Structure formats: structure tokens, C-alpha cells
PDB file of C-alpha atoms in Angstrom:
ATOM      1  CA  SER A 719     -19.491 -29.843  52.153  1.00 45.00           C
ATOM      2  CA  ARG A 720     -16.530 -27.940  50.852  1.00 47.00           C
ATOM      3  CA  GLY A 721     -13.260 -28.144  52.635  1.00 52.00           C
ATOM      4  CA  ALA A 722     -12.118 -25.024  54.449  1.00 55.00           C
ATOM      5  CA  LEU A 723      -8.988 -23.380  55.711  1.00 55.00           C
ATOM      6  CA  VAL A 724      -9.838 -21.878  59.084  1.00 51.00           C
ATOM      7  CA  THR A 725      -7.637 -19.404  60.915  1.00 50.00           C
ATOM      8  CA  THR A 726      -6.221 -20.217  64.333  1.00 48.00           C
ATOM      9  CA  GLY A 727      -5.354 -18.327  67.430  1.00 52.00           C
ATOM     10  CA  MET A 728      -8.944 -16.686  67.710  1.00 54.00           C
ATOM     11  CA  SER A 729     -12.063 -17.322  69.642  1.00 57.00           C
ATOM     12  CA  CYS A 730     -14.473 -20.152  68.770  1.00 54.00           C
ATOM     13  CA  CYS A 731     -16.957 -17.750  67.006  1.00 54.00           C
ATOM     14  CA  GLU A 732     -14.170 -16.259  64.872  1.00 59.00           C
ATOM     15  CA  LEU A 733     -12.789 -19.612  64.084  1.00 52.00           C
ATOM     16  CA  ASP A 734     -16.291 -20.628  62.672  1.00 49.00           C
ATOM     17  CA  LYS A 735     -16.534 -17.456  60.519  1.00 42.00           C
ATOM     18  CA  LEU A 736     -13.029 -16.969  58.976  1.00 46.00           C
ATOM     19  CA  VAL A 737     -12.563 -19.296  56.131  1.00 52.00           C
ATOM     20  CA  LEU A 738     -10.046 -19.054  53.313  1.00 60.00           C
ATOM     21  CA  THR A 739     -11.978 -19.201  50.038  1.00 62.00           C
ATOM     22  CA  ASP A 740     -10.791 -20.138  46.473  1.00 71.00           C
ATOM     23  CA  ASP A 741     -10.775 -16.358  45.779  1.00 68.00           C
ATOM     24  CA  ASP A 742      -8.379 -15.780  48.654  1.00 66.00           C
ATOM     25  CA  LEU A 743      -5.988 -18.479  47.240  1.00 74.00           C
ATOM     26  CA  VAL A 744      -6.129 -16.968  43.772  1.00 77.00           C
ATOM     27  CA  ALA A 745      -5.687 -13.502  45.195  1.00 73.00           C
ATOM     28  CA  ALA A 746      -2.560 -14.796  46.971  1.00 76.00           C
ATOM     29  CA  GLY A 747      -1.188 -16.087  43.535  1.00 87.00           C
ATOM     30  CA  TYR A 748      -2.158 -19.649  43.912  1.00 91.00           C
ATOM     31  CA  ARG A 749      -4.409 -21.817  41.973  1.00 90.00           C
ATOM     32  CA  SER A 750      -7.334 -23.316  44.005  1.00 88.00           C
ATOM     33  CA  HIS A 751      -7.531 -26.602  42.176  1.00 92.00           C
ATOM     34  CA  PRO A 752      -5.165 -29.685  42.234  1.00 94.00           C
ATOM     35  CA  PHE A 753      -4.549 -29.844  38.426  1.00 94.00           C
ATOM     36  CA  ASP A 754      -1.789 -28.638  36.207  1.00 93.00           C
ATOM     37  CA  LYS A 755      -2.451 -27.010  32.718  1.00 92.00           C
ATOM     38  CA  GLU A 756      -2.552 -30.391  31.111  1.00 93.00           C
ATOM     39  CA  GLY A 757      -5.213 -31.657  33.571  1.00 93.00           C
ATOM     40  CA  ASN A 758      -2.832 -33.918  35.517  1.00 93.00           C
ATOM     41  CA  TYR A 759      -3.493 -34.309  39.256  1.00 95.00           C
ATOM     42  CA  VAL A 760      -0.508 -32.609  40.957  1.00 95.00           C
ATOM     43  CA  GLY A 761      -1.968 -31.593  44.350  1.00 95.00           C
ATOM     44  CA  ALA A 762      -1.435 -28.417  46.041  1.00 95.00           C
ATOM     45  CA  PRO A 763       0.611 -25.475  44.615  1.00 95.00           C
ATOM     46  CA  THR A 764       4.177 -24.973  45.675  1.00 95.00           C
ATOM     47  CA  PRO A 765       4.589 -22.267  48.394  1.00 94.00           C
ATOM     48  CA  LYS A 766       6.422 -19.052  47.532  1.00 93.00           C
ATOM     49  CA  ASP A 767       9.025 -19.786  50.272  1.00 94.00           C
ATOM     50  CA  GLU A 768       9.502 -23.382  49.264  1.00 97.00           C
ATOM     51  CA  LYS A 769      13.210 -23.051  48.918  1.00 96.00           C
ATOM     52  CA  GLU A 770      13.765 -21.519  52.263  1.00 96.00           C
ATOM     53  CA  ARG A 771      11.245 -23.935  53.734  1.00 96.00           C
ATOM     54  CA  LEU A 772      12.993 -27.080  52.446  1.00 97.00           C
ATOM     55  CA  ALA A 773      16.277 -25.636  53.677  1.00 95.00           C
ATOM     56  CA  ALA A 774      14.863 -25.139  57.186  1.00 93.00           C
ATOM     57  CA  LEU A 775      13.513 -28.636  57.099  1.00 94.00           C
ATOM     58  CA  ARG A 776      16.898 -30.242  56.007  1.00 92.00           C
ATOM     59  CA  LYS A 777      18.763 -28.311  58.640  1.00 89.00           C
ATOM     60  CA  LYS A 778      16.514 -29.622  61.345  1.00 88.00           C
ATOM     61  CA  LEU A 779      17.657 -33.223  60.544  1.00 88.00           C
ATOM     62  CA  LEU A 780      14.255 -34.574  61.195  1.00 91.00           C
ATOM     63  CA  LEU A 781      13.615 -36.674  58.062  1.00 94.00           C
ATOM     64  CA  ASP A 782      13.932 -40.395  58.285  1.00 95.00           C
ATOM     65  CA  THR A 783      14.738 -40.309  62.072  1.00 92.00           C
ATOM     66  CA  LYS A 784      13.692 -42.991  64.549  1.00 91.00           C
ATOM     67  CA  PRO A 785      10.328 -42.970  66.376  1.00 91.00           C
ATOM     68  CA  ASP A 786       9.829 -40.445  69.083  1.00 90.00           C
ATOM     69  CA  LYS A 787       7.931 -41.754  72.220  1.00 91.00           C
ATOM     70  CA  THR A 788       6.891 -38.242  73.249  1.00 90.00           C
ATOM     71  CA  LEU A 789       5.412 -37.445  69.790  1.00 93.00           C
ATOM     72  CA  ASP A 790       3.830 -40.878  69.612  1.00 95.00           C
ATOM     73  CA  ALA A 791       2.198 -40.069  72.917  1.00 93.00           C
ATOM     74  CA  VAL A 792       0.772 -36.909  71.550  1.00 94.00           C
ATOM     75  CA  THR A 793      -0.717 -38.510  68.386  1.00 96.00           C
ATOM     76  CA  THR A 794      -2.229 -41.318  70.467  1.00 96.00           C
ATOM     77  CA  MET A 795      -3.716 -38.802  72.807  1.00 94.00           C
ATOM     78  CA  CYS A 796      -5.112 -36.810  69.954  1.00 95.00           C
ATOM     79  CA  SER A 797      -6.784 -39.912  68.473  1.00 96.00           C
ATOM     80  CA  GLU A 798      -8.415 -40.519  71.802  1.00 95.00           C
ATOM     81  CA  ILE A 799      -9.502 -36.905  72.418  1.00 94.00           C
ATOM     82  CA  PHE A 800     -10.953 -36.386  69.020  1.00 95.00           C
ATOM     83  CA  ASN A 801     -12.254 -40.067  68.890  1.00 95.00           C
ATOM     84  CA  ILE A 802     -10.706 -40.368  65.453  1.00 97.00           C
ATOM     85  CA  PRO A 803      -8.897 -43.440  64.186  1.00 97.00           C
ATOM     86  CA  VAL A 804      -5.699 -41.811  62.603  1.00 98.00           C
ATOM     87  CA  VAL A 805      -3.352 -38.990  63.743  1.00 98.00           C
ATOM     88  CA  LEU A 806      -0.250 -38.178  62.095  1.00 98.00           C
ATOM     89  CA  VAL A 807       2.807 -35.731  62.507  1.00 98.00           C
ATOM     90  CA  SER A 808       3.716 -35.218  58.807  1.00 98.00           C
ATOM     91  CA  LEU A 809       6.875 -33.476  57.473  1.00 98.00           C
ATOM     92  CA  LEU A 810       6.608 -32.082  53.808  1.00 98.00           C
ATOM     93  CA  ASP A 811       9.727 -32.952  51.796  1.00 97.00           C
ATOM     94  CA  SER A 812      10.298 -31.877  48.230  1.00 96.00           C
ATOM     95  CA  HIS A 813       8.490 -34.864  46.623  1.00 96.00           C
ATOM     96  CA  ARG A 814       7.022 -36.718  49.605  1.00 98.00           C
ATOM     97  CA  GLN A 815       5.399 -36.316  53.014  1.00 98.00           C
ATOM     98  CA  TRP A 816       7.067 -38.377  55.684  1.00 98.00           C
ATOM     99  CA  PHE A 817       5.319 -39.265  58.922  1.00 98.00           C
ATOM    100  CA  LYS A 818       7.474 -38.585  61.991  1.00 96.00           C
ATOM    101  CA  SER A 819       4.821 -40.035  64.141  1.00 96.00           C
ATOM    102  CA  ARG A 820       1.830 -42.290  63.385  1.00 97.00           C
ATOM    103  CA  ALA A 821      -1.293 -43.321  65.402  1.00 96.00           C
ATOM    104  CA  ASN A 822      -3.073 -46.332  63.904  1.00 95.00           C
ATOM    105  CA  PHE A 823      -1.429 -45.903  60.363  1.00 96.00           C
ATOM    106  CA  SER A 824       1.056 -48.420  59.029  1.00 95.00           C
ATOM    107  CA  VAL A 825       2.364 -46.330  56.025  1.00 96.00           C
ATOM    108  CA  THR A 826       5.543 -44.272  56.644  1.00 97.00           C
ATOM    109  CA  GLU A 827       5.261 -41.890  53.695  1.00 97.00           C
ATOM    110  CA  THR A 828       3.363 -40.904  50.582  1.00 97.00           C
ATOM    111  CA  GLY A 829       4.017 -38.831  47.544  1.00 97.00           C
ATOM    112  CA  ARG A 830       3.567 -35.019  47.886  1.00 97.00           C
ATOM    113  CA  PRO A 831       0.995 -34.556  45.203  1.00 96.00           C
ATOM    114  CA  GLU A 832      -1.573 -36.538  47.267  1.00 96.00           C
ATOM    115  CA  SER A 833      -0.849 -34.764  50.478  1.00 97.00           C
ATOM    116  CA  PHE A 834      -3.594 -33.043  52.141  1.00 96.00           C
ATOM    117  CA  CYS A 835      -1.084 -31.340  54.545  1.00 94.00           C
ATOM    118  CA  ALA A 836       0.625 -29.528  51.540  1.00 95.00           C
ATOM    119  CA  TRP A 837      -2.292 -27.242  51.334  1.00 93.00           C
ATOM    120  CA  THR A 838      -1.654 -25.891  54.870  1.00 88.00           C
ATOM    121  CA  LEU A 839       1.730 -24.561  53.621  1.00 89.00           C
ATOM    122  CA  LEU A 840       0.167 -21.979  51.452  1.00 89.00           C
ATOM    123  CA  PRO A 841      -1.440 -19.353  53.796  1.00 83.00           C
ATOM    124  CA  GLN A 842       1.001 -16.931  55.147  1.00 80.00           C
ATOM    125  CA  ASP A 843      -0.367 -17.021  58.675  1.00 77.00           C
ATOM    126  CA  PRO A 844      -0.829 -20.452  60.262  1.00 78.00           C
ATOM    127  CA  LYS A 845      -4.319 -21.898  59.412  1.00 81.00           C
ATOM    128  CA  VAL A 846      -6.165 -25.200  59.890  1.00 89.00           C
ATOM    129  CA  LEU A 847      -7.204 -27.130  57.001  1.00 90.00           C
ATOM    130  CA  LEU A 848     -10.665 -28.746  57.320  1.00 91.00           C
ATOM    131  CA  VAL A 849     -12.298 -31.312  54.949  1.00 92.00           C
ATOM    132  CA  THR A 850     -15.533 -32.841  56.226  1.00 93.00           C
ATOM    133  CA  ASP A 851     -16.021 -35.040  53.114  1.00 96.00           C
ATOM    134  CA  ALA A 852     -13.213 -35.317  50.620  1.00 96.00           C
ATOM    135  CA  ARG A 853     -15.451 -36.932  47.993  1.00 97.00           C
ATOM    136  CA  LYS A 854     -17.286 -33.569  47.690  1.00 95.00           C
ATOM    137  CA  ASP A 855     -14.197 -31.383  47.746  1.00 93.00           C
ATOM    138  CA  PRO A 856     -12.928 -30.498  44.182  1.00 92.00           C
ATOM    139  CA  ARG A 857      -9.372 -30.318  45.620  1.00 93.00           C
ATOM    140  CA  PHE A 858      -9.587 -33.888  46.836  1.00 95.00           C
ATOM    141  CA  SER A 859     -12.301 -35.762  45.125  1.00 96.00           C
ATOM    142  CA  GLU A 860      -9.803 -37.192  42.632  1.00 96.00           C
ATOM    143  CA  ASN A 861      -6.887 -37.560  45.190  1.00 97.00           C
ATOM    144  CA  PRO A 862      -5.491 -41.202  45.144  1.00 96.00           C
ATOM    145  CA  LEU A 863      -5.712 -41.408  48.794  1.00 97.00           C
ATOM    146  CA  VAL A 864      -9.492 -40.691  48.453  1.00 98.00           C
ATOM    147  CA  VAL A 865     -10.365 -42.774  45.478  1.00 97.00           C
ATOM    148  CA  GLY A 866      -8.181 -45.587  46.721  1.00 96.00           C
ATOM    149  CA  GLU A 867      -6.585 -46.711  49.979  1.00 95.00           C
ATOM    150  CA  PRO A 868      -6.960 -45.647  52.670  1.00 96.00           C
ATOM    151  CA  HIS A 869     -10.103 -43.821  51.265  1.00 97.00           C
ATOM    152  CA  ILE A 870      -9.719 -40.679  53.281  1.00 98.00           C
ATOM    153  CA  ARG A 871     -12.966 -38.858  53.824  1.00 98.00           C
ATOM    154  CA  PHE A 872     -12.367 -36.426  56.688  1.00 97.00           C
ATOM    155  CA  TYR A 873      -9.234 -34.498  57.422  1.00 96.00           C
ATOM    156  CA  ALA A 874      -8.190 -31.772  59.822  1.00 94.00           C
ATOM    157  CA  GLY A 875      -4.676 -30.530  59.942  1.00 93.00           C
ATOM    158  CA  ALA A 876      -2.732 -27.676  61.700  1.00 92.00           C
ATOM    159  CA  PRO A 877       0.711 -26.567  60.372  1.00 93.00           C
ATOM    160  CA  LEU A 878       3.905 -27.156  62.362  1.00 96.00           C
ATOM    161  CA  VAL A 879       5.750 -23.802  62.431  1.00 94.00           C
ATOM    162  CA  VAL A 880       9.465 -24.036  63.366  1.00 92.00           C
ATOM    163  CA  ASP A 881      11.752 -20.986  63.087  1.00 89.00           C
ATOM    164  CA  GLY A 882       9.097 -19.255  61.019  1.00 92.00           C
ATOM    165  CA  HIS A 883       8.611 -22.065  58.444  1.00 94.00           C
ATOM    166  CA  LYS A 884       5.830 -24.513  58.020  1.00 94.00           C
ATOM    167  CA  LEU A 885       7.564 -27.813  57.994  1.00 96.00           C
ATOM    168  CA  GLY A 886       4.476 -30.108  58.084  1.00 96.00           C
ATOM    169  CA  THR A 887       1.365 -30.658  60.119  1.00 96.00           C
ATOM    170  CA  ILE A 888      -0.336 -32.618  62.822  1.00 97.00           C
ATOM    171  CA  CYS A 889      -3.471 -34.054  61.229  1.00 97.00           C
ATOM    172  CA  ALA A 890      -6.487 -36.082  62.126  1.00 97.00           C
ATOM    173  CA  ILE A 891      -7.938 -38.511  59.494  1.00 98.00           C
ATOM    174  CA  ASP A 892     -11.038 -40.556  59.269  1.00 98.00           C
ATOM    175  CA  THR A 893     -12.307 -42.859  56.573  1.00 97.00           C
ATOM    176  CA  ALA A 894     -15.833 -41.747  57.208  1.00 97.00           C
ATOM    177  CA  PRO A 895     -17.265 -38.172  56.502  1.00 97.00           C
ATOM    178  CA  ARG A 896     -17.858 -35.963  59.586  1.00 95.00           C
ATOM    179  CA  GLU A 897     -20.550 -33.452  59.771  1.00 87.00           C
ATOM    180  CA  GLU A 898     -18.290 -31.173  61.934  1.00 86.00           C
ATOM    181  CA  PHE A 899     -15.152 -30.567  63.712  1.00 87.00           C
ATOM    182  CA  SER A 900     -15.982 -28.090  66.366  1.00 87.00           C
ATOM    183  CA  ALA A 901     -14.271 -24.824  66.669  1.00 86.00           C
ATOM    184  CA  GLU A 902     -13.092 -26.045  70.148  1.00 87.00           C
ATOM    185  CA  ASN A 903     -11.585 -29.135  68.454  1.00 89.00           C
ATOM    186  CA  ARG A 904      -9.810 -26.881  65.915  1.00 87.00           C
ATOM    187  CA  ARG A 905      -8.464 -24.707  68.876  1.00 88.00           C
ATOM    188  CA  MET A 906      -7.294 -27.823  70.591  1.00 91.00           C
ATOM    189  CA  LEU A 907      -5.415 -29.107  67.298  1.00 92.00           C
ATOM    190  CA  THR A 908      -3.547 -25.816  67.023  1.00 91.00           C
ATOM    191  CA  ILE A 909      -2.512 -26.234  70.684  1.00 92.00           C
ATOM    192  CA  PHE A 910      -1.146 -29.684  69.933  1.00 94.00           C
ATOM    193  CA  ALA A 911       0.539 -28.289  66.762  1.00 94.00           C
ATOM    194  CA  LYS A 912       2.361 -25.728  68.828  1.00 93.00           C
ATOM    195  CA  GLN A 913       3.420 -28.399  71.339  1.00 92.00           C
ATOM    196  CA  VAL A 914       4.720 -30.583  68.706  1.00 94.00           C
ATOM    197  CA  SER A 915       6.529 -27.616  67.069  1.00 93.00           C
ATOM    198  CA  ASP A 916       8.168 -26.727  70.209  1.00 90.00           C
ATOM    199  CA  GLY A 917       9.116 -30.265  70.851  1.00 86.00           C
ATOM    200  CA  LEU A 918      10.777 -30.684  67.462  1.00 86.00           C
ATOM    201  CA  ASN A 919      12.885 -27.601  68.322  1.00 82.00           C
ATOM    202  CA  THR A 920      13.832 -28.919  71.704  1.00 78.00           C
ATOM    203  CA  ARG A 921      14.750 -32.282  70.437  1.00 67.00           C
ATOM    204  CA  LEU A 922      16.911 -30.660  67.785  1.00 57.00           C
ATOM    205  CA  ASP A 923      18.777 -28.566  70.404  1.00 53.00           C
ATOM    206  CA  SER A 924      19.313 -31.582  72.506  1.00 50.00           C
ATOM    207  CA  ARG A 925      20.696 -33.416  69.550  1.00 56.00           C
ATOM    208  CA  ARG A 926      23.013 -30.448  68.823  1.00 56.00           C
ATOM    209  CA  VAL A 927      24.341 -30.576  72.305  1.00 49.00           C
ATOM    210  CA  ALA A 928      24.841 -34.375  72.241  1.00 52.00           C
ATOM    211  CA  LYS A 929      26.636 -34.076  68.941  1.00 59.00           C
ATOM    212  CA  SER A 930      28.893 -31.243  70.225  1.00 53.00           C
ATOM    213  CA  ASN A 931      29.700 -33.263  73.271  1.00 56.00           C
ATOM    214  CA  GLU A 932      30.483 -36.188  71.118  1.00 66.00           C
ATOM    215  CA  GLN A 933      32.744 -34.275  68.914  1.00 65.00           C
ATOM    216  CA  LEU A 934      34.635 -32.775  71.967  1.00 59.00           C
ATOM    217  CA  THR A 935      35.041 -36.439  73.435  1.00 66.00           C
ATOM    218  CA  LEU A 936      36.488 -37.572  70.094  1.00 71.00           C
ATOM    219  CA  GLN A 937      38.880 -34.584  69.938  1.00 69.00           C
ATOM    220  CA  SER A 938      39.964 -35.144  73.498  1.00 63.00           C
ATOM    221  CA  LYS A 939      40.736 -38.815  72.686  1.00 74.00           C
ATOM    222  CA  ALA A 940      42.498 -37.801  69.610  1.00 71.00           C
ATOM    223  CA  LEU A 941      44.657 -35.283  71.456  1.00 67.00           C
ATOM    224  CA  PHE A 942      45.515 -37.878  74.188  1.00 66.00           C
ATOM    225  CA  THR A 943      46.556 -40.464  71.509  1.00 75.00           C
ATOM    226  CA  ALA A 944      48.644 -37.824  69.780  1.00 67.00           C
ATOM    227  CA  ASN A 945      50.296 -36.943  73.040  1.00 67.00           C
ATOM    228  CA  GLN A 946      51.051 -40.476  73.845  1.00 72.00           C
ATOM    229  CA  GLU A 947      52.659 -40.992  70.420  1.00 69.00           C
ATOM    230  CA  LEU A 948      54.643 -37.808  70.724  1.00 67.00           C
ATOM    231  CA  ASN A 949      55.951 -38.857  74.086  1.00 70.00           C
ATOM    232  CA  SER A 950      56.887 -42.330  72.725  1.00 73.00           C
ATOM    233  CA  LEU A 951      58.705 -40.688  69.903  1.00 70.00           C
ATOM    234  CA  ILE A 952      60.578 -38.438  72.174  1.00 67.00           C
ATOM    235  CA  ASN A 953      61.609 -41.166  74.561  1.00 70.00           C
ATOM    236  CA  THR A 954      62.922 -43.394  71.900  1.00 72.00           C
ATOM    237  CA  ALA A 955      64.830 -40.755  70.076  1.00 67.00           C
ATOM    238  CA  ASN A 956      68.740 -41.251  69.870  1.00 69.00           C
ATOM    239  CA  ALA A 957      69.247 -37.553  70.457  1.00 70.00           C
ATOM    240  CA  PRO A 958      68.579 -35.404  73.497  1.00 70.00           C
ATOM    241  CA  ILE A 959      65.243 -33.652  73.374  1.00 67.00           C
ATOM    242  CA  PHE A 960      63.572 -31.158  75.457  1.00 66.00           C
ATOM    243  CA  ALA A 961      61.109 -28.285  75.292  1.00 69.00           C
ATOM    244  CA  VAL A 962      60.318 -25.205  77.284  1.00 67.00           C
ATOM    245  CA  ASN A 963      57.336 -23.053  77.818  1.00 71.00           C
ATOM    246  CA  HIS A 964      56.707 -19.327  77.526  1.00 69.00           C
ATOM    247  CA  ASN A 965      58.362 -18.907  81.045  1.00 73.00           C
ATOM    248  CA  LEU A 966      61.490 -20.843  79.904  1.00 72.00           C
ATOM    249  CA  GLN A 967      60.659 -23.673  82.136  1.00 72.00           C
ATOM    250  CA  VAL A 968      61.567 -27.138  80.825  1.00 66.00           C
ATOM    251  CA  THR A 969      58.266 -29.056  80.394  1.00 67.00           C
ATOM    252  CA  VAL A 970      59.303 -32.041  78.189  1.00 66.00           C
ATOM    253  CA  TRP A 971      62.560 -33.995  77.874  1.00 68.00           C
ATOM    254  CA  ASN A 972      63.808 -37.538  77.112  1.00 67.00           C
ATOM    255  CA  ASP A 973      66.199 -39.925  78.784  1.00 69.00           C
ATOM    256  CA  LYS A 974      69.173 -38.804  76.543  1.00 67.00           C
ATOM    257  CA  ILE A 975      69.150 -35.449  78.390  1.00 65.00           C
ATOM    258  CA  GLU A 976      69.983 -37.054  81.738  1.00 63.00           C
ATOM    259  CA  GLN A 977      72.337 -39.379  80.003  1.00 64.00           C
ATOM    260  CA  ILE A 978      74.465 -36.484  78.901  1.00 62.00           C
ATOM    261  CA  GLY A 979      74.539 -35.224  82.449  1.00 56.00           C
ATOM    262  CA  ILE A 980      71.843 -32.506  82.274  1.00 50.00           C
ATOM    263  CA  ALA A 981      69.834 -33.538  85.429  1.00 47.00           C
ATOM    264  CA  SER A 982      67.053 -31.511  87.249  1.00 50.00           C
ATOM    265  CA  CYS A 983      65.743 -30.618  83.895  1.00 46.00           C
ATOM    266  CA  ARG A 984      62.684 -28.994  85.491  1.00 46.00           C
ATOM    267  CA  GLU A 985      64.927 -26.085  86.869  1.00 49.00           C
ATOM    268  CA  ARG A 986      67.132 -25.656  83.744  1.00 47.00           C
ATOM    269  CA  VAL A 987      66.645 -23.920  80.528  1.00 47.00           C
TER     270      VAL A 987
END
């Protein structure tokens, strides 16, 4: 059966009916096949907002980061709920797709041309990509991940939308074809995608706060060290030194001041 792009955020009946066709892709200015003019397999077309999308992805500082226990729990739960072997949180970089979370999948990244997830970046509105048998889908029948390891047959992926940009997907993958992936399952997948998207934003905000606090701590330590060095310099100087504040109160002085008979410096100008 032909792979389909199914709109989200609608009732089960609407999800069953609304499918993005090849004509829709062409009408939107995209080719509907994975080949360039020379016949080379290049995968999904480049989204029109690719420059802005990549900028947003880099700004989030998500690529090549450590595993996240919360996201790993989500992908594991998806695998169990959908009774499907592999679930991934995939982020689409310029020339690769990198997996932020992996359930039952050892590979950490693949090239972008073979990415199923890249097709979900194309529709303006968030949609779910559904492929029931990749061998029978012209977009994927020659995909290296279909004709070779891990021999993908079934795929369902929902985009991760963060700050208005589709940064990647949460996707469910099987090495065996599936006759269907129900409208209710598609609805649930979009809910998981929303949770992951919100989680990525929350973790980013937490990292920014932590980084800001770290910078403040470093600045405080640097200021304290500089103050100590200044006090040491003042106290070891051979000349009398003192300073006053805006109220003409003496706030800093060295021993030479008292040695020349200026006592009670706190009360003097």
C-alpha cells in the first residue's frame, strides 16, 4: 500500500480521510519522488524554510547531547503501547538525522538522504507520515534502509514542532509490514510528539538557567579574586592610598595612611 501523510489534530474519521497525495506535494512546489535529475537517490526534497529551521535546531543545542532519561522513557512506552520494536526521537540536521532517544535501536545516526523523517518536514501544517510497506512505496522502495539493514518495512512518524519549526520526529518502525496503524494510534503518536516537543523546550530553558547561574558564579569568583588582589596591592604599596565613595566617606585605605598619622580614616575625607 502507498505511504501516506495524514493530518493531525482531527477526529479519527478525519484522520482516515485526509491524506497528502503526490499532487499535493507537487502543488506545494516539491517533487514527490526521492530522485534527482540524474536519477540518483537523494531522499526527501529540502523544505522551503530549511535555513530558518536549521538555525532554530542549532540554537536549541540539542544535537550530540547526552541521553535523556525522560525521553528514553517516552520512546520505551511508545514501543510497548504500539507493540512495535523500534521507536526513535530523531532530529534532522543538514546532512544527517541524529537520534536523541532510541528504543531497541543501536545506531545513533544515519545520513539524511535515507531519512523517512525528512518527508515530515515538508507540509506546512504538522502531519503524520505513514508507510505500511516501504517495499511498495516508490519514495522508499530503493531506500538504503529498506533494501539493506535494518530492512525497514513499516514507519509512522509525527513531527516535533519547537518554536514554529519542525526539528525532527518521534517515529515508530518495524521490520515487518503492517496492514494498518489505526487513527487512534496516529492520534496518540501526535500527542507523544507534542509531549516530546514541549519537553525539549523545557530542557532547553533549564539548561539556559543553569548556564546563566554558572556564568554568574564564575563572575562572582572572578570579582572576589580581583578584589583580593587589589587589597593586597593596596596594603603592600609604599605610598599612602585611600578611596572615598560618593558620600565622601573613606571606604578603602592602607597601613601607610595610619603610619603618617591619619587615624580614624572612616570619619575622614
